[in-house]
Amino acid sequence: MVKFYDVSLPIKEGMIVYPSNPEPSIQRYSSIPKEKVNESSITLGSHTGTHVDSRLHIQNDADGAEALPLNSLYGKCKVLDLTHVENEIHRKDLESHQIKKGDIVLLKTRNSQLGYEKFRSSYVHVKLDAAEYLVKVGVKTLGFDYLSVKKPGADDEVHEMLINNLTLFEGLNLAEVPEGEYTF
């Protein structure tokens, strides 16, 4: 039997958001029994929960998520268990994993084990040498298990390198996903 893993974060009021981002708001505008259906409006920032970053996230007049190639949003993927990494993911942490051109790579770190109840500024993040390695290898898509791949307060060099060269998913919940190959 096939096993499915939901790697998304549930959208709810009060959920974890990156500092300075708006919290989601869910407002019921139609309710049973007064109306025939229950319906709500949902307002949230584009960098909330599990999301894909587009170039528009870091550059004015750039393409939004609608311009991302569809084949970068699905396919065979490799989940790499990097839970042994303390704070920073470096190239040396990735080299032994046989990453190839066109791969979708999901990085499972200690972040997934911390949970997603409150924002933690001490999350594991990607360093420039690791980002350069992933781009050089030709990774198609990178998924990361926190709301940002870069160190909080750091310049955007890592973020920009990744967004400009591959499709970047952030906010994945990989806590229950063992290292291995899957369909994403």
Tab-separated table of C-alpha atoms in Angstrom:
chain	number	residue	atom	x	y	z
A	1	MET	CA	0.000	0.000	0.000
A	2	VAL	CA	1.222	3.488	-0.855
A	3	LYS	CA	1.939	5.802	2.093
A	4	PHE	CA	1.204	9.507	1.734
A	5	TYR	CA	2.782	12.257	3.838
A	6	ASP	CA	1.184	15.673	4.162
A	7	VAL	CA	4.190	17.994	4.372
A	8	SER	CA	2.161	21.208	4.507
A	9	LEU	CA	1.460	23.346	7.545
A	10	PRO	CA	-2.235	23.816	8.379
A	11	ILE	CA	-3.540	27.336	7.784
A	12	LYS	CA	-5.208	28.627	10.949
A	13	GLU	CA	-5.520	31.774	12.992
A	14	GLY	CA	-2.629	32.173	15.415
A	15	MET	CA	-0.298	29.984	13.365
A	16	ILE	CA	3.428	30.627	13.176
A	17	VAL	CA	4.415	33.458	10.832
A	18	TYR	CA	7.731	35.057	9.985
A	19	PRO	CA	8.264	38.241	12.068
A	20	SER	CA	6.580	41.305	10.527
A	21	ASN	CA	4.258	39.130	8.399
A	22	PRO	CA	0.510	39.356	9.002
A	23	GLU	CA	-1.194	36.522	10.852
A	24	PRO	CA	-3.904	34.671	8.935
A	25	SER	CA	-7.474	35.811	9.470
A	26	ILE	CA	-10.426	33.475	8.882
A	27	GLN	CA	-13.844	35.164	8.919
A	28	ARG	CA	-17.124	33.269	8.593
A	29	TYR	CA	-19.508	35.184	6.315
A	30	SER	CA	-22.151	32.513	5.773
A	31	SER	CA	-23.461	30.106	8.424
A	32	ILE	CA	-25.972	27.297	8.639
A	33	PRO	CA	-28.867	27.415	9.612
A	34	LYS	CA	-29.343	31.067	8.578
A	35	GLU	CA	-27.718	30.338	5.207
A	36	LYS	CA	-27.659	27.067	3.269
A	37	VAL	CA	-23.865	26.726	3.558
A	38	ASN	CA	-20.921	27.552	5.802
A	39	GLU	CA	-18.364	29.740	4.026
A	40	SER	CA	-15.382	31.795	5.166
A	41	SER	CA	-12.939	34.305	3.755
A	42	ILE	CA	-9.255	33.738	4.419
A	43	THR	CA	-6.640	36.493	4.435
A	44	LEU	CA	-2.942	35.707	4.784
A	45	GLY	CA	0.467	36.832	3.631
A	46	SER	CA	2.098	35.133	0.653
A	47	HIS	CA	4.989	33.997	2.866
A	48	THR	CA	2.722	32.150	5.320
A	49	GLY	CA	2.886	28.449	6.142
A	50	THR	CA	4.005	26.090	3.404
A	51	HIS	CA	4.657	28.273	0.379
A	52	VAL	CA	6.702	28.629	-2.777
A	53	ASP	CA	8.858	31.718	-3.237
A	54	SER	CA	8.916	33.451	-6.588
A	55	ARG	CA	11.276	36.099	-7.910
A	56	LEU	CA	8.592	38.685	-7.177
A	57	HIS	CA	9.195	37.973	-3.470
A	58	ILE	CA	12.644	39.599	-3.717
A	59	GLN	CA	12.493	41.768	-6.877
A	60	ASN	CA	10.042	44.392	-8.083
A	61	ASP	CA	8.655	43.814	-11.583
A	62	ALA	CA	9.697	40.135	-11.478
A	63	ASP	CA	7.592	37.076	-12.235
A	64	GLY	CA	5.212	35.766	-9.591
A	65	ALA	CA	4.468	32.165	-8.706
A	66	GLU	CA	2.170	31.835	-11.726
A	67	ALA	CA	5.274	31.913	-13.960
A	68	LEU	CA	7.040	29.003	-12.245
A	69	PRO	CA	7.383	25.968	-14.506
A	70	LEU	CA	4.771	23.385	-13.517
A	71	ASN	CA	7.311	20.564	-13.692
A	72	SER	CA	9.228	22.217	-10.845
A	73	LEU	CA	6.227	21.796	-8.549
A	74	TYR	CA	6.019	17.999	-8.710
A	75	GLY	CA	8.089	14.923	-9.448
A	76	LYS	CA	10.435	12.441	-7.844
A	77	CYS	CA	12.165	13.893	-4.814
A	78	LYS	CA	14.849	13.050	-2.309
A	79	VAL	CA	14.350	13.777	1.379
A	80	LEU	CA	17.757	14.288	2.982
A	81	ASP	CA	17.972	13.727	6.731
A	82	LEU	CA	20.129	16.566	8.056
A	83	THR	CA	18.830	16.404	11.624
A	84	HIS	CA	22.428	16.004	12.825
A	85	VAL	CA	23.290	19.523	11.601
A	86	GLU	CA	23.421	21.950	14.532
A	87	ASN	CA	22.864	25.417	13.018
A	88	GLU	CA	24.130	25.839	9.455
A	89	ILE	CA	23.865	23.600	6.411
A	90	HIS	CA	27.122	23.653	4.456
A	91	ARG	CA	28.150	22.050	1.173
A	92	LYS	CA	29.910	19.245	3.073
A	93	ASP	CA	26.551	18.287	4.618
A	94	LEU	CA	25.082	17.723	1.142
A	95	GLU	CA	27.905	16.197	-0.896
A	96	SER	CA	27.479	12.598	0.280
A	97	HIS	CA	23.799	12.475	-0.745
A	98	GLN	CA	24.294	11.891	-4.491
A	99	ILE	CA	22.282	14.909	-5.587
A	100	LYS	CA	21.901	15.126	-9.363
A	101	LYS	CA	20.837	17.669	-11.951
A	102	GLY	CA	17.062	18.005	-12.101
A	103	ASP	CA	16.459	16.610	-8.606
A	104	ILE	CA	13.829	17.863	-6.209
A	105	VAL	CA	15.593	17.956	-2.841
A	106	LEU	CA	13.812	18.357	0.500
A	107	LEU	CA	16.019	19.193	3.483
A	108	LYS	CA	14.808	17.675	6.747
A	109	THR	CA	16.533	19.381	9.672
A	110	ARG	CA	16.050	19.758	13.411
A	111	ASN	CA	13.559	22.494	12.500
A	112	SER	CA	10.863	19.886	11.846
A	113	GLN	CA	11.352	18.440	15.314
A	114	LEU	CA	10.980	21.851	16.990
A	115	GLY	CA	7.388	22.158	15.857
A	116	TYR	CA	5.582	25.116	14.361
A	117	GLU	CA	3.801	26.669	17.329
A	118	LYS	CA	5.977	29.768	17.737
A	119	PHE	CA	8.688	31.435	15.672
A	120	ARG	CA	12.230	30.512	16.701
A	121	SER	CA	15.076	32.727	15.541
A	122	SER	CA	17.650	29.984	16.140
A	123	TYR	CA	16.488	27.721	13.313
A	124	VAL	CA	18.831	25.688	11.117
A	125	HIS	CA	19.514	27.597	7.894
A	126	VAL	CA	21.345	27.214	4.573
A	127	LYS	CA	24.786	28.776	4.148
A	128	LEU	CA	26.049	30.276	0.896
A	129	ASP	CA	28.411	27.391	0.067
A	130	ALA	CA	25.487	24.938	0.276
A	131	ALA	CA	23.276	27.174	-1.895
A	132	GLU	CA	26.069	27.499	-4.477
A	133	TYR	CA	26.503	23.719	-4.502
A	134	LEU	CA	22.783	23.068	-5.071
A	135	VAL	CA	22.712	25.580	-7.936
A	136	LYS	CA	25.934	24.202	-9.474
A	137	VAL	CA	24.585	20.634	-9.387
A	138	GLY	CA	21.404	21.848	-11.101
A	139	VAL	CA	18.763	21.040	-8.495
A	140	LYS	CA	15.330	21.794	-9.974
A	141	THR	CA	13.501	22.414	-6.706
A	142	LEU	CA	14.547	22.810	-3.080
A	143	GLY	CA	12.199	22.317	-0.154
A	144	PHE	CA	13.079	23.484	3.346
A	145	ASP	CA	11.504	22.791	6.720
A	146	TYR	CA	11.223	26.322	8.073
A	147	LEU	CA	9.732	29.648	7.008
A	148	SER	CA	13.018	30.813	5.474
A	149	VAL	CA	16.234	29.191	4.251
A	150	LYS	CA	18.403	32.121	5.281
A	151	LYS	CA	19.684	33.064	8.700
A	152	PRO	CA	17.449	35.634	10.399
A	153	GLY	CA	18.831	39.125	9.987
A	154	ALA	CA	21.405	38.010	7.401
A	155	ASP	CA	21.619	39.566	3.970
A	156	ASP	CA	19.565	37.939	1.243
A	157	GLU	CA	22.456	36.442	-0.741
A	158	VAL	CA	21.441	32.815	-0.050
A	159	HIS	CA	17.756	33.540	-0.592
A	160	GLU	CA	18.398	35.395	-3.853
A	161	MET	CA	20.761	32.751	-5.213
A	162	LEU	CA	18.219	30.001	-4.640
A	163	ILE	CA	15.142	31.898	-5.851
A	164	ASN	CA	16.944	33.062	-9.004
A	165	ASN	CA	18.142	29.567	-9.942
A	166	LEU	CA	15.577	27.016	-8.756
A	167	THR	CA	12.085	26.683	-7.326
A	168	LEU	CA	12.071	27.164	-3.553
A	169	PHE	CA	9.485	25.747	-1.156
A	170	GLU	CA	9.623	26.885	2.460
A	171	GLY	CA	7.617	25.913	5.513
A	172	LEU	CA	7.550	22.168	4.861
A	173	ASN	CA	6.700	19.861	7.762
A	174	LEU	CA	9.028	16.889	7.331
A	175	ALA	CA	8.910	15.645	10.948
A	176	GLU	CA	7.327	12.285	10.066
A	177	VAL	CA	9.054	11.755	6.712
A	178	PRO	CA	12.044	9.392	6.751
A	179	GLU	CA	15.009	9.995	4.473
A	180	GLY	CA	14.349	8.458	1.079
A	181	GLU	CA	12.897	8.934	-2.382
A	182	TYR	CA	9.277	9.964	-2.891
A	183	THR	CA	6.916	11.660	-5.312
A	184	PHE	CA	6.445	15.340	-4.433
